[in-house]
Coordinates of N, CA and C in Angstrom, one line a residue:
X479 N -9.6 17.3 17.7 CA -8.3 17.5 17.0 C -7.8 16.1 16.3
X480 N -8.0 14.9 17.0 CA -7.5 13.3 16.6 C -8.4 13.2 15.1
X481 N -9.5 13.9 15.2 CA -10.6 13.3 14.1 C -9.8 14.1 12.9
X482 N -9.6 15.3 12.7 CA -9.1 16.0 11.8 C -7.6 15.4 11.3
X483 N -7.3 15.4 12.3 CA -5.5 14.6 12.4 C -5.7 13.3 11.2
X484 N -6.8 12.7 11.7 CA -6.7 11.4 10.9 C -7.7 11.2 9.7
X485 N -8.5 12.4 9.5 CA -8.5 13.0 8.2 C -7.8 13.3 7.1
X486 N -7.0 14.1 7.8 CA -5.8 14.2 6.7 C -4.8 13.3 6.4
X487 N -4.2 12.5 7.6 CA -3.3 11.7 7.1 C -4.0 10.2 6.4
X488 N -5.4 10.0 6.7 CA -6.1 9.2 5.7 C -6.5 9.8 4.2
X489 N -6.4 11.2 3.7 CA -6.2 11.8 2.3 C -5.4 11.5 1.9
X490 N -4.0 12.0 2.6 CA -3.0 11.6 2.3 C -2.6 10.4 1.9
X491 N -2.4 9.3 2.5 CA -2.4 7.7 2.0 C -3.1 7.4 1.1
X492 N -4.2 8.0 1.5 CA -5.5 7.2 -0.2 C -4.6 8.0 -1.5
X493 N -4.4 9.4 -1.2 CA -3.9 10.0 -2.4 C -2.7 9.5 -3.2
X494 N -1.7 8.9 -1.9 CA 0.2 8.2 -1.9 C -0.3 7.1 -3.0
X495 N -1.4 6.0 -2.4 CA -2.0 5.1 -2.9 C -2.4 5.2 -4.3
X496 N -2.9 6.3 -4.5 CA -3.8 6.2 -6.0 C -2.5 6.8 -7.2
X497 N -2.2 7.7 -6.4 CA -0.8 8.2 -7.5 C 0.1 7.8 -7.9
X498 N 1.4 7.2 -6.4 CA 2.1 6.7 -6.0 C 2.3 5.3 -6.6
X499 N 1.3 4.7 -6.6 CA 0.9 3.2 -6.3 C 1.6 2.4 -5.2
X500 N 1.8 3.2 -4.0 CA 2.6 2.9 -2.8 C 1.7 2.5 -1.6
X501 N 1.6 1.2 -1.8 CA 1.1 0.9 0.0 C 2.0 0.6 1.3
X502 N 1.2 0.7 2.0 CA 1.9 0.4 3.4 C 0.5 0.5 4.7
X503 N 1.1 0.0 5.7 CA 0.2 0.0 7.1 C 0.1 1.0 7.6
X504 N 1.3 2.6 7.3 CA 0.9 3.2 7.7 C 1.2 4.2 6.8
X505 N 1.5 5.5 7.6 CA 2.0 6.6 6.4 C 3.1 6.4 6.5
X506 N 4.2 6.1 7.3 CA 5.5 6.1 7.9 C 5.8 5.2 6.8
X507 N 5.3 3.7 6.4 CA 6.1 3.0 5.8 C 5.2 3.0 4.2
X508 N 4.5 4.1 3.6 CA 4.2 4.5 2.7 C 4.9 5.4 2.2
X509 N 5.8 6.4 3.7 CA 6.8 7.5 2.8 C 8.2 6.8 2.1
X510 N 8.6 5.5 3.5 CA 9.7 5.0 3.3 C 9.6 4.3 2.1
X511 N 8.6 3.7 1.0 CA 8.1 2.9 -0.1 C 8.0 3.8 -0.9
X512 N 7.7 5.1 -0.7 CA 7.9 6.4 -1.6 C 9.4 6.7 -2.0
X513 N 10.1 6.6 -1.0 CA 11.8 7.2 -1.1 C 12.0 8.0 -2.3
X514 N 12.4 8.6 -3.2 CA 12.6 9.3 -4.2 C 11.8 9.6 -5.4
X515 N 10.8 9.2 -5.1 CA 9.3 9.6 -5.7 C 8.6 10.9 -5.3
X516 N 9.0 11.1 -3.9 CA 8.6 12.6 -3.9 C 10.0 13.6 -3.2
X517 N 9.5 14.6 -3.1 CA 10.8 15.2 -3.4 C 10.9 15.6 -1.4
X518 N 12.2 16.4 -1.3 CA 12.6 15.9 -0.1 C 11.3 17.0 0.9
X519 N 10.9 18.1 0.7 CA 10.4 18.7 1.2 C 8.6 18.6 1.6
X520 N 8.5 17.5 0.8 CA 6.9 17.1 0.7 C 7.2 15.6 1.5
X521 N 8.4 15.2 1.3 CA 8.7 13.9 2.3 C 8.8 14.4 3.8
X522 N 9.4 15.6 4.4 CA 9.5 15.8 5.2 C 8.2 16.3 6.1
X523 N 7.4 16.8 4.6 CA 5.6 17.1 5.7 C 5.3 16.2 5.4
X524 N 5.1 15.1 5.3 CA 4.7 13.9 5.5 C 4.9 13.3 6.5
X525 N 6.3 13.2 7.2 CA 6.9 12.8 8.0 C 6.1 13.5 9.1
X526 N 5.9 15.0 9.1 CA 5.4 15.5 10.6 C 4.2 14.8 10.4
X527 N 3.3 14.6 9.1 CA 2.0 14.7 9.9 C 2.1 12.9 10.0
X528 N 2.8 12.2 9.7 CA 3.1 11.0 10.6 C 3.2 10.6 11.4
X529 N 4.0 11.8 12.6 CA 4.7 12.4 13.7 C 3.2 12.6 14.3
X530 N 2.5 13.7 14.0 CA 1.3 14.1 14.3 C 0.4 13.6 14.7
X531 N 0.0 12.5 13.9 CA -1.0 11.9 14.1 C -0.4 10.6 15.0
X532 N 0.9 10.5 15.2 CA 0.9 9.5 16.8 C 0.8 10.3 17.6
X533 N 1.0 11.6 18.1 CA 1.1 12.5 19.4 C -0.6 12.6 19.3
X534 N -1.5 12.7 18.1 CA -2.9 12.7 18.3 C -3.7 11.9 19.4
X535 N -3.0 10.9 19.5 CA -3.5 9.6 19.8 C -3.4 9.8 21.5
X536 N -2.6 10.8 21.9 CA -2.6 11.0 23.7 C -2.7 12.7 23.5
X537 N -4.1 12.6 24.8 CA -4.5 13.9 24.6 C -3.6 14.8 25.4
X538 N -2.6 14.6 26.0 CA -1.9 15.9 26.7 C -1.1 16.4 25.3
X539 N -0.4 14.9 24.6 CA 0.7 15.5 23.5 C -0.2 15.9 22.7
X540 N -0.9 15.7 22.4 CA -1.7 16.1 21.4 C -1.7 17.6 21.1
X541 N -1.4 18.9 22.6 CA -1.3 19.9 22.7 C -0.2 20.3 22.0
X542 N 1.0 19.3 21.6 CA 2.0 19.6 20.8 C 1.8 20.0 19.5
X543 N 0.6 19.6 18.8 CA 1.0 19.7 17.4 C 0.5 21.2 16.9
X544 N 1.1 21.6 16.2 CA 0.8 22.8 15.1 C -0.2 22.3 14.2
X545 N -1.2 22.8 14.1 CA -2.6 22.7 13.5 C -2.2 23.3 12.6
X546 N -1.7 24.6 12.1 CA -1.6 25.6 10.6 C -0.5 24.7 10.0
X547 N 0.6 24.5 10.8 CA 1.5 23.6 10.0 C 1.4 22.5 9.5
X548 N 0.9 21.4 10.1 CA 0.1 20.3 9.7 C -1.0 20.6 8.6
X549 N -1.8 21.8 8.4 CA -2.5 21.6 7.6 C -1.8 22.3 6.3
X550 N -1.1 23.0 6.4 CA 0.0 23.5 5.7 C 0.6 22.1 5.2
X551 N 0.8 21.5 5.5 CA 1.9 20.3 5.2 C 1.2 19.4 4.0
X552 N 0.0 19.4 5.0 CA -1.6 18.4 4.1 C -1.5 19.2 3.0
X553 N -1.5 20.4 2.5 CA -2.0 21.4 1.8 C -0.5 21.0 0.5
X554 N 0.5 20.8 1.2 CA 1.7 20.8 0.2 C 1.9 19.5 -0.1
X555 N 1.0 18.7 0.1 CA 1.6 17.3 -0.5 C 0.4 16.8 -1.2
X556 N -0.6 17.1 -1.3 CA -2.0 17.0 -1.9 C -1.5 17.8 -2.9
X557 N -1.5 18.9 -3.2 CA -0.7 19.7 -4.1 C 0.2 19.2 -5.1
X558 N 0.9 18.2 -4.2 CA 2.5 18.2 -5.1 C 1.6 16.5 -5.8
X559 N 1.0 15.7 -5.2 CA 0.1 14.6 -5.9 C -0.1 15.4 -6.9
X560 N -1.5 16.3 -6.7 CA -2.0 16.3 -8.6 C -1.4 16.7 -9.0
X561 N 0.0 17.1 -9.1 CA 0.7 17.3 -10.2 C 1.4 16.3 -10.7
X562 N 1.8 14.8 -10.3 CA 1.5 13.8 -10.9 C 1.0 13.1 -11.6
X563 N 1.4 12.8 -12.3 CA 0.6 12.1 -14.0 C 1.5 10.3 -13.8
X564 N 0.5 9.8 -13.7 CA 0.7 8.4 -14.0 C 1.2 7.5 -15.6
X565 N 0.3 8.0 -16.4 CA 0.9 7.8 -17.9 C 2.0 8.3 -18.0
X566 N 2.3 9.7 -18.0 CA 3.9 9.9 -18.3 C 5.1 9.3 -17.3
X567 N 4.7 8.7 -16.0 CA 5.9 7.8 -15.6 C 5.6 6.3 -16.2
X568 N 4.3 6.2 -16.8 CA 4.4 5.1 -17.2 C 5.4 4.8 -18.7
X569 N 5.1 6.1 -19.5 CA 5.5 6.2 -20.8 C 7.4 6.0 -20.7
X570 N 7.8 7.3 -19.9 CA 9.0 7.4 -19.4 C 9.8 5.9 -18.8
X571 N 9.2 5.2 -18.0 CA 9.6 3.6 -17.7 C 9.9 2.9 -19.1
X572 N 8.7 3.2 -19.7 CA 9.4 2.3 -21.0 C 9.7 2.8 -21.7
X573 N 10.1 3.9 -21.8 CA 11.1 4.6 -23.0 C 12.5 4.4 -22.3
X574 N 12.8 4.2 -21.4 CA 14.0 4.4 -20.4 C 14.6 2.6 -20.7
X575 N 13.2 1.5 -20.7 CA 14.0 0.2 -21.0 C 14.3 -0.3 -22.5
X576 N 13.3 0.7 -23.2 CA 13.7 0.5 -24.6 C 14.9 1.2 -24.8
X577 N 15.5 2.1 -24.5 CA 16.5 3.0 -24.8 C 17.8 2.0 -24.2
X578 N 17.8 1.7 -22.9 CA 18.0 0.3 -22.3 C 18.7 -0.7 -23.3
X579 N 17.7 -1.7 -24.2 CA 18.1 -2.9 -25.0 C 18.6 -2.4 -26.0
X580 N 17.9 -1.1 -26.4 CA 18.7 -0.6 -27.8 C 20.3 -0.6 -27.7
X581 N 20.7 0.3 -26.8 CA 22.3 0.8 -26.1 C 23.1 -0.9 -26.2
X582 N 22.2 -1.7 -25.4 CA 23.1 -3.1 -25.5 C 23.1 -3.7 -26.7
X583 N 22.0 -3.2 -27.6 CA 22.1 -4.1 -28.8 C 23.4 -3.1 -29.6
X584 N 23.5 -2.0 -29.4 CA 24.3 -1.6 -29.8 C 25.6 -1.5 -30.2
X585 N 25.9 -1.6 -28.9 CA 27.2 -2.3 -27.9 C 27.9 -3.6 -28.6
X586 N 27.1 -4.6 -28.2 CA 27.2 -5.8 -29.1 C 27.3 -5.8 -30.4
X587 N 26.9 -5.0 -31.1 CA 26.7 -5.0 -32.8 C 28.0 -4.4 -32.9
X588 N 28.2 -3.6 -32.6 CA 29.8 -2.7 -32.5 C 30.9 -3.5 -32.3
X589 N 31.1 -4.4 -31.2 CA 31.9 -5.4 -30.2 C 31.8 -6.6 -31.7
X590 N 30.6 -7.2 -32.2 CA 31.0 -8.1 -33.1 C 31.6 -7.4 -34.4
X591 N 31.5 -6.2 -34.5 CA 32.2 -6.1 -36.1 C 33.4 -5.5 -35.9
X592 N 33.6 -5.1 -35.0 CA 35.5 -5.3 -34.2 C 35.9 -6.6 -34.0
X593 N 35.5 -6.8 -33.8 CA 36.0 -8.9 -33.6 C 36.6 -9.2 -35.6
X594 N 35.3 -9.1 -36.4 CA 35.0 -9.6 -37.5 C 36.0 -8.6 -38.2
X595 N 36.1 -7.5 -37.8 CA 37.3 -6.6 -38.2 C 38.7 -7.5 -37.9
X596 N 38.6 -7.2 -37.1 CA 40.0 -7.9 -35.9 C 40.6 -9.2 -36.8
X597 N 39.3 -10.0 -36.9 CA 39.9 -11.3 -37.5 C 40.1 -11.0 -39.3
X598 N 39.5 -10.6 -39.8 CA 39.7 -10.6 -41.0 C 38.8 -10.9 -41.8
X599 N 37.9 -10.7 -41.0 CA 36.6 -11.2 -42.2 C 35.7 -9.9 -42.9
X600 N 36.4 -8.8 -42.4 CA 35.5 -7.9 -43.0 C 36.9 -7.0 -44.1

């Protein structure tokens, strides 16, 4: 059960990793480095098989984990990865800071010909 356990939550991190561009030491502080990158319901199966894979590690708890749910969980966050496109958050980032200097240049351009109004030079 430990070997599968840590199958999946090693897919998972390589996947967090390749998509995400989110590292960490574990998954625990890969979700927290995630924060609003994924949405709350794929954070939260992440979190069990986080949860999971420490109770893996002692074989009495180990009896605790839900195997369908856990792979269920694997199954919904692998999922919700390939639907992830890296170019369009990349495109989006910088349409967001060009849109960004534009608005200030704006701002400013506006602010000086109210002044230049104001004083009398226009």
């Amino acid at each position: 059960m430990a070997e599968t356990m840590r199958q999946m939550v090693d897919e998972v991190r390589a996947a967090l990793q390749d998509k995400l561009r989110v590292r960490g030491r574990s998954l625990d502080a890969q979700i927290r480095r995630a924060g609003r990158q994924l949405p709350r319901h794929v954070r939260n199966d992440a979190t069990y098989l986080a949860q999971a894979v420490a109770l893996s590690d002692n074989p009495k708890l180990a009896r605790m984990i839900d195997m369908t749910k856990a792979k269920k969980a694997h199954r919904n966050i692998l999922a919700h990865l390939d639907t992830v496109d890296i170019g369009a958050q990349r495109r989006n980032a910088a349409l967001n800071m060009l849109a960004s200097v534009m608005f200030a240049l704006l701002v400013t351009g506006v602010l000086l010909l109210g002044v230049l109004w104001v004083r009398g030079f226009i």
